[in-house]
XYZ file of C-alpha atoms in Angstrom:
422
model
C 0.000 0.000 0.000
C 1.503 3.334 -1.280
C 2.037 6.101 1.665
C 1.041 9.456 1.029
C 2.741 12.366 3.000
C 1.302 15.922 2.884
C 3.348 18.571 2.034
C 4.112 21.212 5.077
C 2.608 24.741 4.830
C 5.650 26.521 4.635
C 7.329 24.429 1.870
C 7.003 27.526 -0.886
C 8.459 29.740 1.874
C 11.809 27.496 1.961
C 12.671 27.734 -1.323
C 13.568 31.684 -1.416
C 13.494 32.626 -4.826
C 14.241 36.398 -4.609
C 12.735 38.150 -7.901
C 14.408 40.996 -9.507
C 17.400 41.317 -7.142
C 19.749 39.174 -9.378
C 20.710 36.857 -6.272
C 20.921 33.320 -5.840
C 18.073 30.936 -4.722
C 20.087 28.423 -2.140
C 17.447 25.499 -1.966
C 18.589 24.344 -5.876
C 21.893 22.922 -7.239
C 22.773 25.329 -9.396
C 21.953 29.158 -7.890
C 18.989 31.266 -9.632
C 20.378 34.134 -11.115
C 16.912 35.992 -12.168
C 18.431 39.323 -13.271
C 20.262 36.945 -16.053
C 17.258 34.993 -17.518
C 15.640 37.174 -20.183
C 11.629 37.433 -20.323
C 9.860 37.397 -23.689
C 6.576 37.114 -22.262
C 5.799 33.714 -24.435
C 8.394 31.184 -23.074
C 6.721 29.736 -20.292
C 8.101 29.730 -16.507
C 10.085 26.729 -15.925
C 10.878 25.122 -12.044
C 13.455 26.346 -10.089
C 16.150 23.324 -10.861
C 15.817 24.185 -15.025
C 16.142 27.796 -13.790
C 18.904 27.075 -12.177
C 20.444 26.075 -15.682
C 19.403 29.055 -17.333
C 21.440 31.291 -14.904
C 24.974 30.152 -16.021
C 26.814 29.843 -18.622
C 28.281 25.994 -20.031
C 31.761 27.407 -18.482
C 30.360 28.523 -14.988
C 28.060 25.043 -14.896
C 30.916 23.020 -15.314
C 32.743 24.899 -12.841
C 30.421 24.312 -10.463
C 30.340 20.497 -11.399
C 33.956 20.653 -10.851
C 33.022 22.102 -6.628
C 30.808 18.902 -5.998
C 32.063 15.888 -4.392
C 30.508 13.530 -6.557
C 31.919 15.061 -10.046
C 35.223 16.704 -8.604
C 38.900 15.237 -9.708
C 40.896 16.987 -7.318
C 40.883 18.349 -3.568
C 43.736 20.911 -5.018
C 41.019 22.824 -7.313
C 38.579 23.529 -5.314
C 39.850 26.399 -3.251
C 38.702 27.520 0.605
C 34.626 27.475 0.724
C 33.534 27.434 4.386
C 29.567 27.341 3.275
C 30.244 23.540 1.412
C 30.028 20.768 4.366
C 30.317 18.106 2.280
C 33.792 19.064 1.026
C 34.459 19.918 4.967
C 33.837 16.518 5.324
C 36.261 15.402 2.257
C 38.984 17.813 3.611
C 38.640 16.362 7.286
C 38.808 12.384 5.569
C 41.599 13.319 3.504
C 43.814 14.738 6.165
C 42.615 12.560 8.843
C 45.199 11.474 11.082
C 48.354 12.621 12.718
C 51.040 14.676 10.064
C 53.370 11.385 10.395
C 50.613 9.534 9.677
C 49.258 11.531 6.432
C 53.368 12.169 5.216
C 53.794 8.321 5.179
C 50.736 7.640 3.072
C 51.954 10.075 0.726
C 55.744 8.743 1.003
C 54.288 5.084 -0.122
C 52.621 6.359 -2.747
C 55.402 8.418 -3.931
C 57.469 4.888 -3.081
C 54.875 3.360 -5.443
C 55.283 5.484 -8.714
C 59.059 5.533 -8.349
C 59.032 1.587 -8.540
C 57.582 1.980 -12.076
C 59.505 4.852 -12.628
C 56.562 7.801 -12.600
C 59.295 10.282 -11.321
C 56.602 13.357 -12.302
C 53.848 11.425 -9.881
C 56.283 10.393 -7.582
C 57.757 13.844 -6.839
C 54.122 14.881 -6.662
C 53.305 12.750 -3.733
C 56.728 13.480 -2.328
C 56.333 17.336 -2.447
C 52.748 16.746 -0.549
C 53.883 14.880 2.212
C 56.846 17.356 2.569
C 53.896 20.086 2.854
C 52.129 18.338 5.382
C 54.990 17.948 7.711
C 56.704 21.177 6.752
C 53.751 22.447 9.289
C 54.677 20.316 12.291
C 58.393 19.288 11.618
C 60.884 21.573 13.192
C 58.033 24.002 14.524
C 58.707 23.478 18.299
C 62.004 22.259 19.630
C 63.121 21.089 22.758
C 64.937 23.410 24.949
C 67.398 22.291 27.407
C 64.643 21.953 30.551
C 62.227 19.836 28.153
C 65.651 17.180 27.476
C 65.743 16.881 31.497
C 62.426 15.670 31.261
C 62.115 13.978 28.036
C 60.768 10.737 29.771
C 57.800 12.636 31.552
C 57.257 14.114 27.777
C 57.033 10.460 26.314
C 55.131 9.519 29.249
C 52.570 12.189 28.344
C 51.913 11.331 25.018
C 55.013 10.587 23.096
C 55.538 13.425 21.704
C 59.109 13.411 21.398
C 58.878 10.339 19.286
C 56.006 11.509 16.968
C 58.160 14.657 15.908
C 61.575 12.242 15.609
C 59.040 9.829 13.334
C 58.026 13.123 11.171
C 61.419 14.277 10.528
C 62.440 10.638 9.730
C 59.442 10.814 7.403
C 60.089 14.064 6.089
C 63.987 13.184 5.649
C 63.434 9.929 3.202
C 60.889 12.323 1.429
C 63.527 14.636 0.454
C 66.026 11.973 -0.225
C 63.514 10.236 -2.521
C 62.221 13.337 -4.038
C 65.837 14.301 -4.800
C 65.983 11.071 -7.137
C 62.944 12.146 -8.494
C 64.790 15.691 -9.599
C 68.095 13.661 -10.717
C 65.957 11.209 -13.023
C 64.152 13.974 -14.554
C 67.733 15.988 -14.986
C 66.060 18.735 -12.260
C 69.588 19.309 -11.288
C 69.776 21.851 -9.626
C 66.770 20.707 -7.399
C 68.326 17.955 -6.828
C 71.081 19.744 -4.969
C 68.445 21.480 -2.796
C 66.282 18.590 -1.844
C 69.905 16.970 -0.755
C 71.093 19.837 1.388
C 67.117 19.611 3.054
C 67.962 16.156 4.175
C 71.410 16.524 5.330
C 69.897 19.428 7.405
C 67.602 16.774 8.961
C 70.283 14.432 9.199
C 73.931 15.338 8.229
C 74.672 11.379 8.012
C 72.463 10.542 5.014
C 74.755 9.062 2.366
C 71.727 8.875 -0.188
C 71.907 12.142 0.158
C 75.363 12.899 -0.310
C 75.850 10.540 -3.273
C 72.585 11.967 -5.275
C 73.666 15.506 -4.456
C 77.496 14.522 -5.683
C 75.924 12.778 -9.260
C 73.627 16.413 -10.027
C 77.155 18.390 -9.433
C 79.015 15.873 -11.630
C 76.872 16.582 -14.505
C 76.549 20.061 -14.109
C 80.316 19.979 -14.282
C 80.349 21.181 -10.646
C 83.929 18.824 -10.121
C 85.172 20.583 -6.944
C 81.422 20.614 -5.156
C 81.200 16.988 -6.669
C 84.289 15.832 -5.053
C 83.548 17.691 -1.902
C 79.945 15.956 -1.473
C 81.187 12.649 -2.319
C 84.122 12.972 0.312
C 81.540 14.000 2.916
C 79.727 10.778 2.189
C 82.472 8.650 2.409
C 83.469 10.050 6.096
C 80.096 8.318 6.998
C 80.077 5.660 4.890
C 84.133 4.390 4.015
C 83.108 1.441 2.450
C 80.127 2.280 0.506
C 80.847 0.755 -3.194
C 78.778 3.414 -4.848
C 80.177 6.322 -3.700
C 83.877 4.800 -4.153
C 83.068 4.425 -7.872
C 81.157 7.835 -7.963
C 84.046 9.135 -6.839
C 86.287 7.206 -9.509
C 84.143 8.939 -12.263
C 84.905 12.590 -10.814
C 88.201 11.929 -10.846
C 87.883 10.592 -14.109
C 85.886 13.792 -15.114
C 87.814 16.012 -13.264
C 90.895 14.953 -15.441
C 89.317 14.998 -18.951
C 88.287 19.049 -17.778
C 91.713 19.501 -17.050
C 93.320 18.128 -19.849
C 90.746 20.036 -21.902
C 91.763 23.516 -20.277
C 95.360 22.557 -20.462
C 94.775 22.071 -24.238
C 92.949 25.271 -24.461
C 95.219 27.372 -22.874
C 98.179 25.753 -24.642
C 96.530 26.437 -27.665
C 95.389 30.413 -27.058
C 99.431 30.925 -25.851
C 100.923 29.581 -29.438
C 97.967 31.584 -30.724
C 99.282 35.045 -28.744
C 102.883 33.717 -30.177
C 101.838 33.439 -33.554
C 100.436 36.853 -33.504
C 103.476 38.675 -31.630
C 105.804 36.913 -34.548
C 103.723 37.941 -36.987
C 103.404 42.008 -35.954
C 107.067 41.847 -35.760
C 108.010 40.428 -38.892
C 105.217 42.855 -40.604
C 106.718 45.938 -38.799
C 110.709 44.893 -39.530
C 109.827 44.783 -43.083
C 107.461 48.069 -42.823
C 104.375 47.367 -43.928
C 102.205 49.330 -43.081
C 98.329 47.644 -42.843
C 94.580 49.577 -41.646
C 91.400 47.874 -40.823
C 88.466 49.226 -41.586
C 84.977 48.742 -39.735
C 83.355 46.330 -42.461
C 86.192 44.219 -43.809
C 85.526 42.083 -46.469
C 84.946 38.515 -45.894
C 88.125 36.524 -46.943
C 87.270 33.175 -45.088
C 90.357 31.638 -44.169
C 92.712 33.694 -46.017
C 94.674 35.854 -43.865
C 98.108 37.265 -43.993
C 100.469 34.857 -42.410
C 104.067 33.327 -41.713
C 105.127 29.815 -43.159
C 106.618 27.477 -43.263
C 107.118 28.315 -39.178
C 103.961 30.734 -38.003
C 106.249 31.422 -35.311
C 109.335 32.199 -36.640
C 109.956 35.855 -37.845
C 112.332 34.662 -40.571
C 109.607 32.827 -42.584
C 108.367 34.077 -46.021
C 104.837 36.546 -45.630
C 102.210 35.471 -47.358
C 99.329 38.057 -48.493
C 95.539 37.705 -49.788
C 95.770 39.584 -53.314
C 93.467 40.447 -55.508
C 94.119 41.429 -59.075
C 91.743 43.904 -60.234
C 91.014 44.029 -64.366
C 89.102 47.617 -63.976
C 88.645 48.291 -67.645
C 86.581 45.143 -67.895
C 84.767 44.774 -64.227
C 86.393 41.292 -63.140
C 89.319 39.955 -60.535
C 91.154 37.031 -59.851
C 91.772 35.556 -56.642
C 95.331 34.323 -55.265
C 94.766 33.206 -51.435
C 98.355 33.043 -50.533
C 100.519 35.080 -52.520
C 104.562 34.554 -51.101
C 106.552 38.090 -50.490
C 109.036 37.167 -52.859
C 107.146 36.715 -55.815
C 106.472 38.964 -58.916
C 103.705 39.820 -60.091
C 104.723 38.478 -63.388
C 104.957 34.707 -61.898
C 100.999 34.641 -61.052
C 99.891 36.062 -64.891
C 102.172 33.532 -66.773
C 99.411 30.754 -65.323
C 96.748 32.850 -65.068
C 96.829 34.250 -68.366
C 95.257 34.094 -70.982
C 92.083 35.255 -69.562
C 88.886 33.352 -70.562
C 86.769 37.033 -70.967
C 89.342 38.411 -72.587
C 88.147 37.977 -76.822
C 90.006 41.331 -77.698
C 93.289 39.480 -76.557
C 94.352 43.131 -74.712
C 95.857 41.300 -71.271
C 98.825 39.688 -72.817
C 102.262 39.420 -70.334
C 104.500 41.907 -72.352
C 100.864 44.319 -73.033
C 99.882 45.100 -69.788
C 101.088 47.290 -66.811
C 100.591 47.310 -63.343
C 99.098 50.064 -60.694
C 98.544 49.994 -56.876
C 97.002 52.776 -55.217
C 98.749 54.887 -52.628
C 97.526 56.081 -49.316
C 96.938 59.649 -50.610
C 94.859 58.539 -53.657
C 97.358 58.801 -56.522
C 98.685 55.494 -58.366
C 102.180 53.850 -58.228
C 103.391 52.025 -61.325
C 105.032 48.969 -60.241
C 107.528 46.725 -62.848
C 106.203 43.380 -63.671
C 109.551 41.863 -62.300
C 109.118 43.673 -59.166
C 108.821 41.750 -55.518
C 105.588 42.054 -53.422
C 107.582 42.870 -50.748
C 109.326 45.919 -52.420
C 105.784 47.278 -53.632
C 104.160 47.015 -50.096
C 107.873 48.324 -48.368
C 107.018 51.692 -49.495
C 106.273 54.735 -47.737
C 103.172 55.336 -49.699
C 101.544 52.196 -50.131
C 99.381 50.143 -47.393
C 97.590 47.244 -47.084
C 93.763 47.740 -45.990
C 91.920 44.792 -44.329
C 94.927 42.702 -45.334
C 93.860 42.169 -48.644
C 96.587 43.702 -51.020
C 95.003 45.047 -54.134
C 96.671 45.308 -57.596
C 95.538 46.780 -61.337
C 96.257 45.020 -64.209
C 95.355 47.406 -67.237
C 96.659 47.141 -71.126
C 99.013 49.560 -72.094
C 97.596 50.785 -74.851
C 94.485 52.090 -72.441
C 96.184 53.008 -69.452
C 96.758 56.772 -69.983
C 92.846 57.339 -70.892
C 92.317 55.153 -67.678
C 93.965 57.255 -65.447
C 92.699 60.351 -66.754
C 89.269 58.922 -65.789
C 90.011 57.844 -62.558
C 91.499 61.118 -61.984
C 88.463 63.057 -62.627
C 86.515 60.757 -60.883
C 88.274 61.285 -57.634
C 88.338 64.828 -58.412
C 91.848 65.916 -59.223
């Protein structure tokens, strides 16, 4: 037989729908917000819990799903709301328990995820049951009237031992977190989740050998060393550490056979440039850099056959300049000795050249001089007497050198002369 139970007088007055103020109805799940549910005078009124719908938005609904217990995902998203008992309650369940109680459950299933190597969910649980006992560990300490009467303190509730049990807890946390960092190359976290467990306990070798292998491969060979002798004064005969400390001396070496090689190299570097100023300024040469020199790749003016000898043969970039018909050649290393007569035998006859002009006993030969003006050199002539001269100098170390036919070299200069403006 069905039962039927009357409704109480004042049920209407319980639900507090406020009209027109825009504020929320509390009796339905999702609040009434009147002032946001347009009235066309045709769509009919519709019960408070599809009202309720028509208030929000998709976003702010879900939101909202998010805030109750049976939908939520996550404690950590829901923020501080005193008004919601049910996630009072979830808050209370979740944290139920002393701090050494709730940092261990978190430290197993940190322990948990590390076995399958999680290391991001591991250092997760790690890092929480750090911040639960961050609030107890270390708080209050024993001054030297509670030691005289530690065993009435134990006797009174044991709370000597509880904190003792939370900074053991909160110790391995750190320790395990700080593999955590080293597996997910978090070096430098590593290093401070170490030095938080040697400041619970300086005698932690886990410690000091995961602190000493994130300074090893951040190169950090001195701190590496230092961390991994530490360890050993607790531990002598720990095998890890005694090969961890085989590999920084290993590393240690390589660096400083690298630096020794490096500085070896920039000091016949520094000699190779002193020996090659000198030899340039006994023979007086005179050479200027400009701001935007051209780009010459590896050629370079140089010493050889000994780069640091002053008595070896210069060698000069040179580039032989055909003005009348808009081309150059190219000779990389071109000896101090030689004339300029040598390089044309092989180089001529030029491929551009139909006319036949550039011919060895047809052409002449021009460098420009540091005021502007030309200097006709002799085919037979060495470099090193052209560049010896008062007026001549070599810009950007490139040495630059006409070749013109002598049948057009008058109207040539009389051309460049106006050009230049004299």
């Amino acid at each position: 037989m069905s039962h039927v139970e009357e409704l109480p007088d004042d049920l209407g007055d319980g639900l507090q729908i406020k009209h027109g103020d825009g504020k929320a109805a509390p009796s339905t799940a999702f609040p009434i917000l009147l002032g946001k549910i347009q009235k066309d005078g045709l769509t009919p009124a519709l019960p408070p819990q599809m009202q309720g719908f028509r208030s929000h938005s998709a976003d702010e609904i879900v939101q909202m799903l998010g805030r109750t217990p049976l939908f939520m995902t996550s404690m950590d998203d829901v923020g501080e709301d005193k008004g919601n008992v049910e996630l009072e309650a979830l808050r209370a369940l979740q944290y139920e328990g002393t701090p050494a109680e709730n940092g261990l459950s978190f430290k197993e299933q940190g322990n948990e995820m590390s076995k399958v190597k999680k290391w991001g969910d591991a250092k997760e649980y790690y890092t929480k049951a750090i911040a639960v006992l961050s609030k107890k560990v270390g708080k209050t300490k024993l001054s030297a009237e509670d030691v005289g009467y530690l065993s009435d303190a134990i006797t009174k509730g044991g709370q000597y031992q509880e904190q003792e049990k939370e900074k053991e807890i909160e110790e391995a946390c750190f320790v395990n977190r700080a593999l955590c960092n080293l597996e997910l190359k978090n070096f430098r976290s590593t290093t401070l989740d170490c030095a938080s467990a040697l400041r619970l306990n300086g005698r932690n070798v886990k410690a000091y050998y995961r602190s000493s292998q994130a300074l090893l491969a951040l190169d950090k060979i001195a701190e590496a060393h230092d961390s991994c002798r530490h360890g050993l004064l607790v531990d002598p005969n720990n095998s890890a550490l005694m090969n961890l400390m085989i590999r920084i001396s290993a590393k240690e070496a390589t660096i400083k056979a690298s630096q020794d090689q490096k500085r070896q190299k920039a000091e016949i570097c520094q000699k190779r440039k002193t020996a090659l100023e000198t030899a340039i300024q006994t023979r007086n040469i005179r050479i200027r850099k400009t701001a935007q020199p051209p780009d010459l790749e590896d050629a370079c003016v140089h010493l050889a056959p000994d780069p640091l000898s002053v008595k070896s043969s210069l060698y000069f970039p040179v580039l032989l300049l055909y003005p009348l018909h808009a081309q150059t050649d190219f000779i990389k290393a071109f000896p101090e000795t030689d004339v300029v007569l040598q390089h044309l035998e092989y180089i001529f006859p030029l491929p551009w050249d139909k006319q036949r002009e550039y011919q060895l006993d047809k052409v002449e030969i021009y460098i420009e001089t540091t005021e502007g003006g030309l200097f006709k050199a002799g085919k037979r002539m060495s470099l090193i007497k052209v560049l010896g001269r008062s007026d001549v100098e070599i810009v950007d170390e490139l040495v630059k050198i006409n070749i013109v036919p002598q049948n057009r070299a008058r109207v040539w200069i009389e051309e460049l002369k106006l050009r230049k403006g004299k």
